[in-house]
Rosetta silent file (secondary structure, phi, psi, omega in degrees, C-alpha in Angstrom):
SEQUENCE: XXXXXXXXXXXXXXXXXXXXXXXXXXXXXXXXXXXXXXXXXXXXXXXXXXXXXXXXXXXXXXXXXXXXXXXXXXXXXXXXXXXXXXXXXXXXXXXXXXXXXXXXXXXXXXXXXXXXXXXXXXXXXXXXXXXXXXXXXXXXXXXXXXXXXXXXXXXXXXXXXXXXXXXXXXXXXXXXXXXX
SCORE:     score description
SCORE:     0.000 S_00000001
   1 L     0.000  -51.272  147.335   26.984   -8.491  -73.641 S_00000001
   2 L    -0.556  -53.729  176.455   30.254   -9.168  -75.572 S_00000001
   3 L   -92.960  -26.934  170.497   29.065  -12.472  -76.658 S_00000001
   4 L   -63.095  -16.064 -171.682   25.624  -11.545  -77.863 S_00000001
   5 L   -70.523  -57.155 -179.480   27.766   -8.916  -80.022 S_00000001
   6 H   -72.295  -31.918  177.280   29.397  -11.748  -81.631 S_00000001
   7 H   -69.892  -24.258  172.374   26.667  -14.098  -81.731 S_00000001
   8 H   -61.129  -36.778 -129.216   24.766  -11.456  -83.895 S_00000001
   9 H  -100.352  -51.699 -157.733   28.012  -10.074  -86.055 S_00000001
  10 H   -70.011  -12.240  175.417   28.482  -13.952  -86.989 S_00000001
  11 H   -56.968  -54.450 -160.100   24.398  -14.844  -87.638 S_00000001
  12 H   -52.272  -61.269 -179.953   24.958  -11.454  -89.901 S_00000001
  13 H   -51.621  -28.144  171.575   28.108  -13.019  -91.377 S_00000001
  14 H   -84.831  -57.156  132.705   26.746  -16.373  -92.071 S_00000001
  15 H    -2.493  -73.995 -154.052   23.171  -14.701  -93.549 S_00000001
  16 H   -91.362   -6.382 -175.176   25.233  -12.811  -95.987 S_00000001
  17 H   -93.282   -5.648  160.318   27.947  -15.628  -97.678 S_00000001
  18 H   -80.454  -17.048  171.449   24.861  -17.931  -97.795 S_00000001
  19 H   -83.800   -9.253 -175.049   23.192  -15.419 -100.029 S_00000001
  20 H   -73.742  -26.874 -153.144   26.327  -14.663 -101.711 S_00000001
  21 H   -44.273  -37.183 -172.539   26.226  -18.383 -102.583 S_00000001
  22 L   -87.442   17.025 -170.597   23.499  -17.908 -104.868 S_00000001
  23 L  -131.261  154.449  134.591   24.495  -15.424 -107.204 S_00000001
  24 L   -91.226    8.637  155.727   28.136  -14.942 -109.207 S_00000001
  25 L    89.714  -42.183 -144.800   27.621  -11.308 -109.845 S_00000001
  26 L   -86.468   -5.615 -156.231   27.927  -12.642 -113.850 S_00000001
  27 L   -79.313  160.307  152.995   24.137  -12.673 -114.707 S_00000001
  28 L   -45.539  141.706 -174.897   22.710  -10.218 -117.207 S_00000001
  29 L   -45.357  -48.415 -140.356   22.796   -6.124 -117.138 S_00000001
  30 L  -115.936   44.433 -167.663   19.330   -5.919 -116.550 S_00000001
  31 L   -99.121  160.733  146.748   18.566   -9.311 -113.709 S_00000001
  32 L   -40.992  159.358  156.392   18.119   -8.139 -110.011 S_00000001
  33 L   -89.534  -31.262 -173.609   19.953   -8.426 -107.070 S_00000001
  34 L   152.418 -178.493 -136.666   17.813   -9.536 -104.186 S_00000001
  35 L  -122.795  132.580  173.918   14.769   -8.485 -102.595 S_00000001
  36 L  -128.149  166.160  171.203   15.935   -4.602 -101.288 S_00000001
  37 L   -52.586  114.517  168.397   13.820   -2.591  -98.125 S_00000001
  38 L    98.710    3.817 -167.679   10.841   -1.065 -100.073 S_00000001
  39 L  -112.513  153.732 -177.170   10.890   -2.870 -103.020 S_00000001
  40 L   -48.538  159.939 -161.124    7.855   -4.456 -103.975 S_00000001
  41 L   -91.380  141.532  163.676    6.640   -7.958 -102.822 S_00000001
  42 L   -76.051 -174.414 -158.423    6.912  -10.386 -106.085 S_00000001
  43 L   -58.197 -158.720  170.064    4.714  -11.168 -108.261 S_00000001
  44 L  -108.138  141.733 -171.824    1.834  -13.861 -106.870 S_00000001
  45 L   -88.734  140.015  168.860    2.479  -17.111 -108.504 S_00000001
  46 L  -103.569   30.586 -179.885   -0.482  -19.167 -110.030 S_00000001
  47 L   -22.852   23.897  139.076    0.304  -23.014 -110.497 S_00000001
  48 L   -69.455  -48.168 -168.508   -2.813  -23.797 -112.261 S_00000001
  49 L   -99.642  169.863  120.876   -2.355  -22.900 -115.363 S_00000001
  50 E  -130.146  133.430 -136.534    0.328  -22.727 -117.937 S_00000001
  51 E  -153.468  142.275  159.760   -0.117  -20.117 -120.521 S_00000001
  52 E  -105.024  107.133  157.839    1.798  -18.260 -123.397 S_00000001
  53 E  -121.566 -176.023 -152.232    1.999  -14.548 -123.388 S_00000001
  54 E   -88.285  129.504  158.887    3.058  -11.776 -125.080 S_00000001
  55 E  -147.963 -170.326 -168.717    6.498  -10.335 -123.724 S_00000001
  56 L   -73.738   -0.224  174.101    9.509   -8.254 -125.110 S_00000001
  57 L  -119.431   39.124  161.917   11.242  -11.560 -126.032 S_00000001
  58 E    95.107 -157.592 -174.922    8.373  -12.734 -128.169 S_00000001
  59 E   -85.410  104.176  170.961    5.647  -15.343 -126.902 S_00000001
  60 E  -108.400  169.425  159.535    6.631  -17.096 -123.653 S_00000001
  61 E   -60.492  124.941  173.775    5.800  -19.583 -121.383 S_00000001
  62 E  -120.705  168.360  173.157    3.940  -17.732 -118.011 S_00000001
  63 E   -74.314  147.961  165.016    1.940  -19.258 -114.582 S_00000001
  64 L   -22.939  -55.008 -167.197   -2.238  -18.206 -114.869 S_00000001
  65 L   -82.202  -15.514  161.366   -1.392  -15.035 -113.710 S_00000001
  66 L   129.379   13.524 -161.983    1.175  -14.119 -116.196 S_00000001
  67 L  -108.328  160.219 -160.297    4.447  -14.274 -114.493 S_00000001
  68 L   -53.143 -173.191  168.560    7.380  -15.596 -115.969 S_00000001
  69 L  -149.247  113.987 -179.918    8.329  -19.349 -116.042 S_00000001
  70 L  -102.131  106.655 -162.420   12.325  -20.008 -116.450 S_00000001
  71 E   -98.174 -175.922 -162.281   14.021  -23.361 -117.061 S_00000001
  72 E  -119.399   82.021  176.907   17.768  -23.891 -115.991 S_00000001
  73 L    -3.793  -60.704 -162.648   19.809  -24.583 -118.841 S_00000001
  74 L   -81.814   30.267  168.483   21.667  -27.178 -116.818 S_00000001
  75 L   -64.777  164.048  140.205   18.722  -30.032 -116.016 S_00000001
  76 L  -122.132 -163.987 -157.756   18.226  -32.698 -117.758 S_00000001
  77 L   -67.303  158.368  155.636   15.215  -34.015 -118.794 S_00000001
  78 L    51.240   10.347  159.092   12.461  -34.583 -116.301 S_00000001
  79 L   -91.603 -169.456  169.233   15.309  -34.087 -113.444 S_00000001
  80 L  -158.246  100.469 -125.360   15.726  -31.501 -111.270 S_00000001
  81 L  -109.445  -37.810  170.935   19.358  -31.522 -111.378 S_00000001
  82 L   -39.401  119.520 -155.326   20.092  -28.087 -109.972 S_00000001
  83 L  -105.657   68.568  167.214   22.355  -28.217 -106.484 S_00000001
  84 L   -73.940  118.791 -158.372   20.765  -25.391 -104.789 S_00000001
  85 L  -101.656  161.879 -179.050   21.174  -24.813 -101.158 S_00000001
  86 L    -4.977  -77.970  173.798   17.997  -22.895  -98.997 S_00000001
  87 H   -26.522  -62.931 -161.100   18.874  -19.202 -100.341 S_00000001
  88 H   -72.214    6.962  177.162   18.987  -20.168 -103.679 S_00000001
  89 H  -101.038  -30.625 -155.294   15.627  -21.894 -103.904 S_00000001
  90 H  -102.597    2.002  157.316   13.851  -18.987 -102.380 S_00000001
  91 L  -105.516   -2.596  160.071   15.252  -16.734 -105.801 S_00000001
  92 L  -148.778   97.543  162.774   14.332  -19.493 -108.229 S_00000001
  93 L   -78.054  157.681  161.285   11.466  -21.503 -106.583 S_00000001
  94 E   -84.712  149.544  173.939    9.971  -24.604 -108.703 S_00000001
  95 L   -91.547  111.496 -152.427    6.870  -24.300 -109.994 S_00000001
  96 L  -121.915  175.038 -159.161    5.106  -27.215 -108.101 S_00000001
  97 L    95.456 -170.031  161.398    1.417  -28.652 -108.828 S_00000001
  98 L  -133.085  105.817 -150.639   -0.574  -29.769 -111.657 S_00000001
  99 L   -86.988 -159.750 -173.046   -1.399  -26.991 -114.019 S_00000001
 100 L  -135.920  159.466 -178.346   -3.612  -27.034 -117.089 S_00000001
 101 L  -106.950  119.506  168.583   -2.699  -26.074 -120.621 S_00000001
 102 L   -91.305  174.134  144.400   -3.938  -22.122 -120.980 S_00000001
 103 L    14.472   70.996  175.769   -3.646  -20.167 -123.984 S_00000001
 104 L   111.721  -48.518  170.556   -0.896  -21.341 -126.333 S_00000001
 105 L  -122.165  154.247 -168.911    0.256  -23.862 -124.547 S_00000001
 106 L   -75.081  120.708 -169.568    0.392  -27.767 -124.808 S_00000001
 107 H   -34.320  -59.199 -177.968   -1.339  -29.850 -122.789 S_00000001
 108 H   -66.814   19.276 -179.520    0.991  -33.035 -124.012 S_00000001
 109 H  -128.947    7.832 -172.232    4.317  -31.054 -122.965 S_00000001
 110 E  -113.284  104.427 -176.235    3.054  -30.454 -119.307 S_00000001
 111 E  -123.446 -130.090 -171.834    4.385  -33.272 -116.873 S_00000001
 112 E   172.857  139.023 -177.066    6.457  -33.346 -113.484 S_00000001
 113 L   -38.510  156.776  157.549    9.590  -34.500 -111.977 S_00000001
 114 L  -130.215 -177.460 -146.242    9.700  -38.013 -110.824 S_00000001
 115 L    95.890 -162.516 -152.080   11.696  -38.585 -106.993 S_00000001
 116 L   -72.038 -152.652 -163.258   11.362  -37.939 -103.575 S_00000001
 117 L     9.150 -128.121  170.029    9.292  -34.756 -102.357 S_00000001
 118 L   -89.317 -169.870 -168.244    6.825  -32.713 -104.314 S_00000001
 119 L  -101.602  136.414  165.698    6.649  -32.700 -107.891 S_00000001
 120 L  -108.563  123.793  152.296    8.170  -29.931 -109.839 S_00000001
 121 E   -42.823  139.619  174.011    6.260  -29.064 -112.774 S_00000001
 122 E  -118.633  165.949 -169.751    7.860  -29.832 -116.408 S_00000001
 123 E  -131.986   48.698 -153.906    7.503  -28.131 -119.684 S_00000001
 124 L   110.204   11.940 -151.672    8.942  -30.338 -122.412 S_00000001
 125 L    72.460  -16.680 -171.327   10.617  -32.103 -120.361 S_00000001
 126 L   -97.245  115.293  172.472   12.365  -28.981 -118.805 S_00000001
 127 E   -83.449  135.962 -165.134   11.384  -28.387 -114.998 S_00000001
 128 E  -106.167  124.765  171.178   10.296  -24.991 -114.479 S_00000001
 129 E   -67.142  168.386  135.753   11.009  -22.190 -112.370 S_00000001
 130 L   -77.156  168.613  146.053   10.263  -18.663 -110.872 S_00000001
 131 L  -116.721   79.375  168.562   12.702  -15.487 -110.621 S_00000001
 132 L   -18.547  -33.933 -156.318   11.760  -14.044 -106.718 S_00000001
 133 L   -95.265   27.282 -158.237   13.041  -10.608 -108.595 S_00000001
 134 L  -117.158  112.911  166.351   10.221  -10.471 -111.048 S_00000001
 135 L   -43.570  -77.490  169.485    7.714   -8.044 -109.833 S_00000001
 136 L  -118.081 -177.290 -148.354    4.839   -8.188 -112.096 S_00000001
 137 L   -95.979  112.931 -111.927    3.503   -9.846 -113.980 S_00000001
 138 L    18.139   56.955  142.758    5.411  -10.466 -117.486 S_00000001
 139 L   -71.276  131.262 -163.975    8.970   -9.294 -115.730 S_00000001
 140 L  -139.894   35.787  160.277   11.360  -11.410 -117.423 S_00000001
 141 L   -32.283  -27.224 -172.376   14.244   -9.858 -115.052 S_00000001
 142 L   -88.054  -40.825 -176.448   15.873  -13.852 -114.937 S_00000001
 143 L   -41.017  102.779 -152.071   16.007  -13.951 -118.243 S_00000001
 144 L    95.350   -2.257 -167.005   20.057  -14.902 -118.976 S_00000001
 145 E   -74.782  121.484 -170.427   21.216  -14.569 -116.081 S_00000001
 146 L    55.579   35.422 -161.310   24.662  -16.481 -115.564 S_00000001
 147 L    12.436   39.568  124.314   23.325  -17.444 -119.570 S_00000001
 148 L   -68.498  -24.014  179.335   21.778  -20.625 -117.782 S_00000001
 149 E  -132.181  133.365 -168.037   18.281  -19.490 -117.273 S_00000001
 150 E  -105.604  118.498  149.564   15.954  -18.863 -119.859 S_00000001
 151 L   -54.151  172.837  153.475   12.007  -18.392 -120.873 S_00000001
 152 E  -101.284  146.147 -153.433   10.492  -20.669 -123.070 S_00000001
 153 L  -101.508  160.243  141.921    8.903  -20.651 -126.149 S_00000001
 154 L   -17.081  -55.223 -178.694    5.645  -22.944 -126.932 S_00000001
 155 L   -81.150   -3.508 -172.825    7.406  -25.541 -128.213 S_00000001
 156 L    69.218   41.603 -159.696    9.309  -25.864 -124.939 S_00000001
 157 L  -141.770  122.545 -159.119   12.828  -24.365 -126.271 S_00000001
 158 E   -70.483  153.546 -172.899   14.697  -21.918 -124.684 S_00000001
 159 L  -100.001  138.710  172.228   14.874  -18.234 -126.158 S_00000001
 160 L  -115.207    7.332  167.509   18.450  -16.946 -125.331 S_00000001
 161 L   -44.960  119.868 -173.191   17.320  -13.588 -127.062 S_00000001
 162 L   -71.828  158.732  165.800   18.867  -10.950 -124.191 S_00000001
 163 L   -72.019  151.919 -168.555   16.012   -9.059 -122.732 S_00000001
 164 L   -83.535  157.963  170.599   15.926   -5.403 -123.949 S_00000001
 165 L   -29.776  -71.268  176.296   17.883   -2.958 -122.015 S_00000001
 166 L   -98.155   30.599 -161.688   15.463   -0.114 -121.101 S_00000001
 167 L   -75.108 -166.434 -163.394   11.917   -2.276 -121.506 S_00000001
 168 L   -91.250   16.025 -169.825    9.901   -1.587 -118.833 S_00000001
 169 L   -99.341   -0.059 -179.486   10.440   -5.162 -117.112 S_00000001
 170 L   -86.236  -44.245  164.634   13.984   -3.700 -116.445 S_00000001
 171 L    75.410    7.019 -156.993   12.994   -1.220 -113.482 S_00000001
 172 L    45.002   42.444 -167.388   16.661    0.346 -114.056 S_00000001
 173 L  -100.017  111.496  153.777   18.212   -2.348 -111.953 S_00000001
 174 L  -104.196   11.798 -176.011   21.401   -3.140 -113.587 S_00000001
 175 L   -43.039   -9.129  157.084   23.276   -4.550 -110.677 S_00000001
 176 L    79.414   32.305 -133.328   23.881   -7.827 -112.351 S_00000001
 177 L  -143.417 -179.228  167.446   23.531  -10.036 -109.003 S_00000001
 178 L   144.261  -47.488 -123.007   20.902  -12.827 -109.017 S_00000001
 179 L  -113.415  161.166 -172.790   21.924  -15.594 -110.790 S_00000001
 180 L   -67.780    0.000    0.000   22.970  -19.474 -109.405 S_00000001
C-alpha cells in the first residue's frame, strides 16, 4: 500500500512540473492559467477557413468559426521553431490543414510548414496557433502573453496592442499563468 502511495504522490509530482514547464507566470494580466474543474471546454477549432474579424484589438486573423489564431514571436519563417514539450502543445496547438481565404483574408499569404509530420498552417509566413484558454469564440486571452504571442493583422503582422483589461474576452482571470 506504501508504494502505491508513492507511485501516485510522484505521477502527481511529475504531472504538475511538466505543466509548470509551460508557463513562466510572466504572461499578460488578463491570459489564463490552465484549464480549471468547471470551466468551460474551449472553443471548437475550424481549420477550414481563415478569416478576419472584428475584436477589441482591431481586425484579426480567426479559424471559420471565429476563434483566435496566434503566431509565436520567436519562429522564423515557414518554421516551426518553437521547443515545446507534450503540455505545452496541448495550450498552444498548431493550426494544421489546408484552410481557405474567408473574409479579409489573403489567399496568397496562406501556406504550411515544410518537414517531417503534419503541416502546420502559415499566415505570412508565420505558423499559426491556438490558445487552449480561449473559450469562445473571439477570446484573445493569449494575446501577449510572455510578449511572444500575438494576433495578427491582415497583412500578416503582429498587433502587440495589450488586450483591454475588463473586455469581456477577459472573464476576470488575471492569474497571469499560460504562457511558453
Amino acid at each position: 500500500m506504501s508504494i502505491s502511495r508513492i507511485t501516485v504522490a510522484g505521477f502527481a509530482l511529475a504531472s504538475a512540473l511538466a505543466l509548470a514547464g509551460c508557463g513562466s507566470g510572466s504572461g499578460s494580466s488578463n491570459s489564463g492559467s490552465g484549464s480549471q474543474a468547471g470551466s468551460p471546454a474551449p472553443a471548437v477549432m475550424d481549420t477550414s477557413t481563415i478569416k478576419v474579424s472584428s475584436s477589441p484589438l482591431g481586425n484579426i486573423l480567426t479559424d471559420g468559426s471565429g476563434r483566435t489564431l496566434y503566431l509565436f514571436t520567436e519562429d522564423g519563417k515557414n518554421t516551426n521553431s518553437m521547443n515545446c514539450d507534450a503540455a505545452c502543445i496541448r495550450l498552444w496547438p498548431h493550426m494544421e490543414g489546408k484552410p481557405h481565404a474567408g473574409k479579409g483574408a489573403q489567399a496568397s499569404l496562406i501556406g504550411a510548414t515544410k518537414g517531417g509530420g503534419k503541416a502546420q498552417v502559415t499566415y505570412a509566413g508565420h505558423p499559426l496557433y491556438y490558445y487552449a484558454n480561449d473559450r469562445a469564440s473571439g477570446d484573445v486571452k493569449g494575446q501577449g502573453i510572455d510578449k511572444i504571442w500575438y494576433v495578427m493583422n491582415a497583412k500578416g503582422t503582429a498587433i502587440k496592442t495589450a488586450a483591454p483589461a475588463a473586455s469581456s474576452t477577459d472573464n476576470g482571470n488575471s492569474s497571469g499563468g499560460g504562457g511558453y
